[in-house]
Amino acid sequence: MANGENARPAALEVVERLQRRLPEASGPRDASLACGDAGLAILYGYFDRCFPGSGWDKVAHQAILRATQSAGPGQPIGLFAGLAGLAYATWYLSHGETRYLRARNSIEDALIPQAAAFAQTLAPKSGMAVEEFDAVSGISGVAAYLLCRTSEDRARQALESILGALVAVLSSDEPAPKWHTPADLISARQMIGKYPEGNLNCGLAHGLPGMLSVLALACSHGIETPGQREALHRWAYWLKARQMPDPWGGAWPAAVSVGSTPGPVPAPAGWCYGNPGVARTLWLAGNALDDACLRETALEAIRAVYRRPVSRRGISSPTFCHGVSGLLHITLRFANDASMPDFADAADALLGQLLKSFVEDSVFGFRAYDSEARLVDNPGLLDGAAGVALVLLALTSDQDPTWDRIFLLS
């Protein structure tokens, strides 16, 4: 997915520096995809695909070995901190499912029954925490992994159970959508106390777009359950209608209130919340439904981000989740899919911004802001240098960055 010959040398130079630094990451790490060894294993696996024969498969092996050995009993099922992420890492490193079969099967033995059972408990509920259905911790993230395993009967059956549960969760909006989060279940620090009647999360990481992306990707893979297309169409247009006007072409809020107050506030322009993630969801929905209106809305929404001054985008971190790397990678996906010059130009500008944030004397080359707005050295995939490295390599390599399935982008 390479883009721009002028950008390649500088980006590749930074990738080479990260290749020297990241394998030496020390200190306590967990097994997770978000910030632990499973996420680093995916990075090393992508290095191996882009630079075969350079020994990265051995580095990846050590990372996945650490991850599987440190994953204790009682792991949650979620993608970024649980069994689904660990399973995805073993699948990604499997070289066409010829390696790590025993490890993956062992993880799936625990994951699949739990996921199918959880889907059954979710379907009849009304009012729920986002962690139950979202892409990061919830059932949508589990589905992202199972979409990679549809050739296996038990994985496909579990996926179909999840799709059925999502359709059920999206089946009603009276008096409030079933997927709404009551005030006492809102866990995001920046949202606590601001929605006295509960809210409807509009971010790709934690809200409706994650569910819609799963439904769209499943449709595009020929996997459907009754009511799936109808739910996708209905709620994609519901999401489209929640775009707020602004001087640059409109923006989505992080969430909207179940009641009449407070009014929505535009979200930062990241993967997790805001236009980039929502635009990608509407693009996937438009493709699945062959709906030109949704696709055009998606294109205009991502272009609105480029028109917005950099200082008003709300993404100061170089990292993936809510930083420049996430926006750059979504831009690369649109540049690849839509083949329009303005997306290539936007990618070049974002790459320049990203490279300027490289800090030579930092531990991993890129520093991220933590929840207290402090700069930290983090090697992780979601909020650290590994995620930046994945995006830089995707830009400079012809190897398809299929790893972005974990972000529900393809």
Coordinates of C-alpha atoms in Angstrom, one line a residue:
M1 CA 0.0 0.0 0.0
A2 CA 2.9 2.3 -0.7
N3 CA 2.2 5.9 -1.5
G4 CA 4.5 8.6 -2.7
E5 CA 8.1 8.0 -3.8
N6 CA 9.4 11.1 -2.1
A7 CA 8.1 9.9 1.3
R8 CA 9.6 6.4 1.1
P9 CA 13.3 7.1 2.1
A10 CA 12.5 9.1 5.2
A11 CA 9.7 6.7 6.4
L12 CA 11.9 3.6 5.7
E13 CA 14.7 5.2 7.7
V14 CA 12.5 5.6 10.7
V15 CA 11.2 2.0 10.3
E16 CA 14.8 0.8 10.4
R17 CA 15.4 2.7 13.6
L18 CA 12.2 1.2 15.1
Q19 CA 13.4 -2.2 14.1
R20 CA 16.5 -1.8 16.2
R21 CA 14.7 -0.3 19.2
L22 CA 11.4 -2.2 19.6
P23 CA 12.8 -5.8 20.0
E24 CA 14.9 -4.4 23.0
A25 CA 11.7 -3.2 24.8
S26 CA 12.2 -4.0 28.4
G27 CA 10.1 -3.8 31.6
P28 CA 6.8 -5.5 32.5
R29 CA 4.4 -6.2 29.7
D30 CA 1.3 -8.2 29.5
A31 CA 0.0 -10.6 26.9
S32 CA -2.4 -8.2 25.3
L33 CA -2.8 -7.0 21.7
A34 CA -3.2 -3.4 23.0
C35 CA 0.1 -2.9 24.8
G36 CA 1.7 -6.3 25.3
D37 CA 3.5 -9.1 23.5
A38 CA 0.6 -10.2 21.3
G39 CA 0.6 -6.7 19.7
L40 CA 4.4 -6.7 19.3
A41 CA 4.2 -10.2 17.7
I42 CA 1.9 -8.8 15.0
L43 CA 4.4 -6.0 14.3
Y44 CA 7.3 -8.5 14.0
G45 CA 5.1 -10.7 11.8
Y46 CA 4.5 -7.8 9.5
F47 CA 8.2 -7.1 9.4
D48 CA 8.7 -10.8 8.4
R49 CA 6.2 -10.4 5.5
C50 CA 7.9 -7.2 4.3
F51 CA 11.5 -8.4 4.9
P52 CA 11.4 -12.2 4.5
G53 CA 14.5 -14.1 5.5
S54 CA 15.7 -11.4 7.9
G55 CA 15.0 -13.3 11.0
W56 CA 11.8 -11.5 12.1
D57 CA 9.9 -14.7 12.2
K58 CA 12.1 -15.8 15.1
V59 CA 11.6 -12.5 16.9
A60 CA 7.9 -12.9 16.4
H61 CA 8.0 -16.4 17.8
Q62 CA 9.6 -15.2 21.0
A63 CA 7.0 -12.5 21.4
I64 CA 4.1 -14.9 20.9
L65 CA 5.7 -17.4 23.2
R66 CA 5.9 -14.8 25.9
A67 CA 2.3 -13.8 25.3
T68 CA 0.9 -17.3 25.5
Q69 CA 3.0 -18.2 28.5
S70 CA 2.0 -15.1 30.4
A71 CA -1.7 -15.3 29.6
G72 CA -3.2 -16.6 32.9
P73 CA -6.6 -18.3 33.5
G74 CA -9.7 -16.2 33.5
Q75 CA -8.7 -14.1 30.5
P76 CA -11.6 -11.9 29.1
I77 CA -12.7 -12.7 25.6
G78 CA -12.1 -9.3 24.1
L79 CA -9.7 -8.4 21.2
F80 CA -7.4 -5.8 22.7
A81 CA -6.9 -7.3 26.1
G82 CA -8.1 -10.9 25.9
L83 CA -8.4 -14.2 24.2
A84 CA -9.5 -12.9 20.8
G85 CA -6.4 -10.8 20.5
L86 CA -4.1 -13.6 21.5
A87 CA -5.9 -15.9 19.0
Y88 CA -5.5 -13.3 16.3
A89 CA -1.8 -13.0 16.9
T90 CA -1.2 -16.7 16.6
W91 CA -3.3 -16.8 13.4
Y92 CA -1.5 -13.8 11.9
L93 CA 1.9 -15.5 12.5
S94 CA 0.7 -18.9 11.2
H95 CA 2.0 -18.5 7.6
G96 CA -1.2 -19.7 6.0
E97 CA -2.2 -21.7 9.0
T98 CA 0.9 -23.9 9.0
R99 CA 2.3 -22.8 12.3
Y100 CA 1.0 -22.3 15.9
L101 CA -2.0 -24.6 15.2
R102 CA -1.9 -26.2 18.7
A103 CA -1.6 -22.8 20.4
R104 CA -4.4 -21.3 18.4
N105 CA -6.7 -24.3 18.9
S106 CA -6.1 -24.2 22.6
I107 CA -7.0 -20.5 22.7
E108 CA -10.1 -21.1 20.6
D109 CA -11.2 -23.9 22.9
A110 CA -11.6 -21.3 25.6
L111 CA -12.7 -18.4 23.4
I112 CA -15.4 -19.8 21.1
P113 CA -17.7 -21.3 23.7
Q114 CA -17.5 -18.2 25.8
A115 CA -18.1 -15.9 22.9
A116 CA -21.2 -17.9 21.7
A117 CA -22.6 -18.0 25.2
F118 CA -22.0 -14.3 25.7
A119 CA -23.8 -13.5 22.4
Q120 CA -26.9 -15.3 23.7
T121 CA -26.9 -13.3 26.9
L122 CA -26.4 -10.0 25.0
A123 CA -29.2 -10.4 22.4
P124 CA -32.2 -9.9 24.8
K125 CA -30.7 -7.0 26.8
S126 CA -31.7 -3.4 26.6
G127 CA -29.1 -0.9 28.0
M128 CA -25.5 -2.1 28.3
A129 CA -22.0 -1.0 28.9
V130 CA -20.0 -0.4 25.7
E131 CA -17.5 -3.0 26.8
E132 CA -20.1 -5.6 26.1
F133 CA -20.5 -4.9 22.4
D134 CA -17.5 -2.7 21.3
A135 CA -14.5 -3.4 19.2
V136 CA -11.9 -3.1 21.9
S137 CA -13.3 -5.3 24.7
G138 CA -16.7 -6.5 23.5
I139 CA -18.3 -8.9 21.1
S140 CA -17.6 -6.8 17.9
G141 CA -13.8 -7.3 18.5
V142 CA -14.3 -11.0 18.9
A143 CA -16.2 -11.1 15.6
A144 CA -13.3 -9.3 13.9
Y145 CA -11.1 -12.3 14.8
L146 CA -13.7 -14.9 13.8
L147 CA -14.0 -13.3 10.4
C148 CA -10.5 -14.5 9.8
R149 CA -11.5 -18.1 10.6
T150 CA -14.7 -18.6 8.7
S151 CA -13.3 -21.8 7.0
E152 CA -13.6 -23.5 10.4
D153 CA -17.2 -24.6 11.3
R154 CA -17.1 -23.8 15.0
A155 CA -15.6 -20.4 14.4
R156 CA -18.2 -19.6 11.7
Q157 CA -21.0 -20.8 13.9
A158 CA -19.8 -18.6 16.7
L159 CA -19.6 -15.7 14.3
E160 CA -23.1 -16.3 13.1
S161 CA -24.3 -16.3 16.8
I162 CA -22.6 -12.9 17.3
L163 CA -24.1 -11.4 14.1
G164 CA -27.5 -12.6 15.3
A165 CA -26.9 -10.9 18.7
L166 CA -25.8 -7.7 17.1
V167 CA -28.9 -7.7 14.8
A168 CA -31.1 -8.2 18.0
V169 CA -29.3 -5.4 19.8
L170 CA -30.0 -3.1 16.8
S171 CA -33.6 -4.2 16.5
S172 CA -35.3 -1.5 18.4
D173 CA -35.0 2.2 19.3
E174 CA -38.1 2.7 21.5
P175 CA -38.0 4.3 24.0
A176 CA -34.2 4.2 23.5
P177 CA -32.0 2.0 21.3
K178 CA -31.3 -1.3 23.0
W179 CA -27.6 -0.6 22.7
H180 CA -27.7 2.6 24.7
T181 CA -25.5 2.9 27.8
P182 CA -27.3 4.0 31.0
A183 CA -25.6 6.7 33.0
D184 CA -24.4 4.3 35.7
L185 CA -22.7 2.1 33.2
I186 CA -20.7 4.8 31.4
S187 CA -17.0 4.1 32.1
A188 CA -15.1 6.6 30.0
R189 CA -13.7 9.2 32.3
Q190 CA -14.4 12.1 30.0
M191 CA -18.1 11.0 29.7
I192 CA -18.9 10.2 33.4
G193 CA -21.5 12.5 34.8
K194 CA -22.2 14.3 31.5
Y195 CA -25.1 12.1 30.3
P196 CA -27.7 11.8 33.1
E197 CA -30.1 9.8 31.0
G198 CA -27.4 7.7 29.3
N199 CA -25.7 8.0 25.9
L200 CA -25.2 6.4 22.5
N201 CA -21.6 6.0 21.7
C202 CA -20.6 7.0 18.1
G203 CA -16.9 6.0 18.1
L204 CA -15.5 3.2 16.1
A205 CA -13.6 1.8 19.1
H206 CA -16.4 1.8 21.6
G207 CA -19.7 2.5 19.8
L208 CA -22.2 1.8 17.1
P209 CA -19.6 2.1 14.2
G210 CA -17.8 -1.0 15.5
M211 CA -21.0 -3.1 15.3
L212 CA -21.8 -1.7 11.9
S213 CA -18.3 -2.5 10.6
V214 CA -18.7 -6.1 11.7
L215 CA -22.0 -6.4 9.9
A216 CA -20.6 -4.8 6.8
L217 CA -17.5 -6.9 6.7
A218 CA -19.5 -10.1 7.2
C219 CA -21.8 -9.2 4.4
S220 CA -18.9 -8.6 2.1
H221 CA -17.6 -12.0 3.0
G222 CA -20.9 -13.6 2.2
I223 CA -21.8 -14.3 5.8
E224 CA -25.3 -13.1 6.7
T225 CA -28.0 -13.8 9.3
P226 CA -31.7 -12.7 9.0
G227 CA -32.1 -9.0 9.4
Q228 CA -28.4 -8.2 9.0
R229 CA -28.6 -6.0 5.9
E230 CA -31.7 -4.2 7.2
A231 CA -30.0 -3.4 10.5
L232 CA -26.9 -2.2 8.7
H233 CA -28.9 0.1 6.4
R234 CA -31.1 1.5 9.1
W235 CA -28.3 2.3 11.6
A236 CA -25.8 3.5 9.0
Y237 CA -28.3 6.1 8.0
W238 CA -29.0 6.8 11.7
L239 CA -25.2 7.4 12.1
K240 CA -25.1 9.5 9.0
A241 CA -27.8 11.8 10.4
R242 CA -25.8 12.4 13.6
Q243 CA -23.1 14.3 11.7
M244 CA -22.8 17.9 13.1
P245 CA -22.2 20.9 10.9
D246 CA -19.0 22.8 11.2
P247 CA -16.9 25.2 9.0
W248 CA -15.0 22.4 7.4
G249 CA -17.7 20.0 6.3
G250 CA -19.2 18.4 9.4
A251 CA -18.0 16.2 12.3
W252 CA -19.4 13.4 14.5
P253 CA -19.6 13.6 18.2
A254 CA -18.1 11.0 20.5
A255 CA -21.6 10.3 21.8
V256 CA -25.1 11.6 21.8
S257 CA -27.4 11.8 24.8
V258 CA -30.4 9.6 25.2
G259 CA -32.3 12.6 26.5
S260 CA -32.5 16.1 25.3
T261 CA -29.3 17.4 27.0
P262 CA -26.4 17.9 26.9
G263 CA -25.8 18.8 23.2
P264 CA -23.2 16.8 21.3
V265 CA -19.7 18.0 21.0
P266 CA -17.5 17.2 18.0
A267 CA -15.0 14.4 18.7
P268 CA -11.2 14.5 17.8
A269 CA -10.4 13.2 14.4
G270 CA -9.0 9.8 15.3
W271 CA -9.5 6.1 14.7
C272 CA -11.3 5.6 18.0
Y273 CA -13.7 8.6 17.8
G274 CA -14.5 11.1 15.2
N275 CA -14.7 11.4 11.4
P276 CA -11.9 9.0 10.3
G277 CA -13.3 5.9 12.0
V278 CA -17.0 6.8 11.3
A279 CA -16.1 7.5 7.6
R280 CA -14.5 4.1 7.2
T281 CA -17.5 2.4 8.8
L282 CA -19.9 4.2 6.3
W283 CA -17.6 3.3 3.4
L284 CA -17.7 -0.4 4.4
A285 CA -21.4 -0.2 4.8
G286 CA -21.8 1.5 1.5
N287 CA -19.7 -1.3 -0.2
A288 CA -21.7 -4.1 1.5
L289 CA -25.0 -2.6 0.6
D290 CA -23.8 -1.1 -2.8
D291 CA -25.1 2.2 -1.5
A292 CA -23.5 5.2 -3.3
C293 CA -24.9 7.7 -0.9
L294 CA -23.1 6.1 2.1
R295 CA -19.9 5.9 0.1
E296 CA -20.1 9.6 -0.8
T297 CA -20.9 10.6 2.7
A298 CA -17.8 8.7 3.8
L299 CA -15.5 10.4 1.3
E300 CA -16.7 13.8 2.2
A301 CA -16.4 13.1 5.9
I302 CA -12.7 12.1 5.6
R303 CA -12.1 15.1 3.4
A304 CA -13.6 17.3 6.0
V305 CA -10.8 16.2 8.3
Y306 CA -8.1 17.4 5.9
R307 CA -9.8 20.8 5.5
R308 CA -9.8 21.2 9.3
P309 CA -6.6 23.0 10.5
V310 CA -4.1 20.6 12.1
S311 CA -4.4 22.5 15.4
R312 CA -8.2 21.8 15.4
R313 CA -8.1 18.1 14.8
G314 CA -7.6 17.2 18.4
I315 CA -4.9 14.5 17.8
S316 CA -1.6 15.5 19.2
S317 CA -0.2 12.0 19.7
P318 CA 1.7 10.2 16.9
T319 CA 0.1 6.8 17.8
F320 CA -2.8 4.8 16.3
C321 CA -5.8 4.9 18.6
H322 CA -6.3 8.6 18.9
G323 CA -3.3 10.0 17.0
V324 CA -1.8 10.8 13.7
S325 CA -1.0 7.2 12.7
G326 CA -4.6 6.1 12.9
L327 CA -5.7 9.0 10.7
L328 CA -2.8 8.3 8.3
H329 CA -3.7 4.6 7.9
I330 CA -7.4 5.3 7.3
T331 CA -6.3 7.8 4.7
L332 CA -4.1 5.2 3.1
R333 CA -7.1 2.8 2.9
F334 CA -9.2 5.5 1.3
A335 CA -6.4 6.3 -1.1
N336 CA -6.1 2.7 -2.1
D337 CA -9.9 2.2 -2.4
A338 CA -10.9 5.4 -4.0
S339 CA -7.8 6.1 -6.1
M340 CA -8.2 9.9 -5.9
P341 CA -5.2 12.3 -5.8
D342 CA -6.4 14.3 -2.8
F343 CA -6.1 11.3 -0.6
A344 CA -2.5 10.7 -1.7
D345 CA -1.7 14.3 -1.0
A346 CA -3.4 14.1 2.4
A347 CA -1.3 11.0 3.2
D348 CA 1.9 12.8 2.3
A349 CA 1.0 15.7 4.6
L350 CA 0.2 13.4 7.4
L351 CA 3.4 11.5 7.0
G352 CA 5.4 14.7 7.2
Q353 CA 3.5 15.5 10.4
L354 CA 4.2 12.1 11.8
L355 CA 7.9 12.1 11.0
K356 CA 8.4 15.4 12.7
S357 CA 7.2 13.8 15.9
F358 CA 10.1 11.3 15.9
V359 CA 12.3 11.9 19.0
E360 CA 15.8 10.6 18.6
D361 CA 16.6 10.4 22.3
S362 CA 13.4 8.7 23.3
V363 CA 13.3 5.0 24.1
F364 CA 11.2 3.9 21.1
G365 CA 11.4 6.9 18.8
F366 CA 7.8 8.1 19.3
R367 CA 6.2 9.2 22.6
A368 CA 2.5 9.1 23.4
Y369 CA 0.3 11.1 25.7
D370 CA -1.2 9.0 28.6
S371 CA -4.5 9.6 30.3
E372 CA -2.9 12.4 32.4
A373 CA -1.6 14.2 29.3
R374 CA 2.0 13.1 30.2
L375 CA 4.4 12.0 27.5
V376 CA 5.4 8.4 28.0
D377 CA 7.6 5.8 26.2
N378 CA 5.3 3.0 25.2
P379 CA 6.2 0.2 22.8
G380 CA 2.6 -1.0 22.4
L381 CA 0.4 -1.4 19.3
L382 CA -2.7 0.6 20.3
D383 CA -1.1 3.7 22.0
G384 CA 2.6 3.2 21.3
A385 CA 5.5 3.0 18.9
A386 CA 4.5 -0.4 17.5
G387 CA 1.3 1.0 16.0
V388 CA 3.3 3.8 14.4
A389 CA 5.8 1.3 12.9
L390 CA 2.9 -0.7 11.4
V391 CA 1.5 2.3 9.6
L392 CA 4.9 3.6 8.3
L393 CA 5.7 0.2 6.9
A394 CA 2.2 -0.1 5.3
L395 CA 2.9 3.2 3.6
T396 CA 6.3 2.1 2.2
S397 CA 5.6 -1.6 1.4
D398 CA 3.5 -3.4 -1.1
Q399 CA 2.5 -6.0 1.5
D400 CA -1.2 -5.7 2.2
P401 CA -1.6 -4.5 5.8
T402 CA -4.3 -7.1 6.6
W403 CA -3.4 -6.6 10.3
D404 CA -5.9 -3.7 10.2
R405 CA -8.7 -6.1 10.5
I406 CA -8.2 -5.7 14.3
F407 CA -9.1 -2.1 13.8
L408 CA -12.2 -3.1 11.7
L409 CA -10.8 -1.1 8.7
S410 CA -10.7 -3.9 6.1

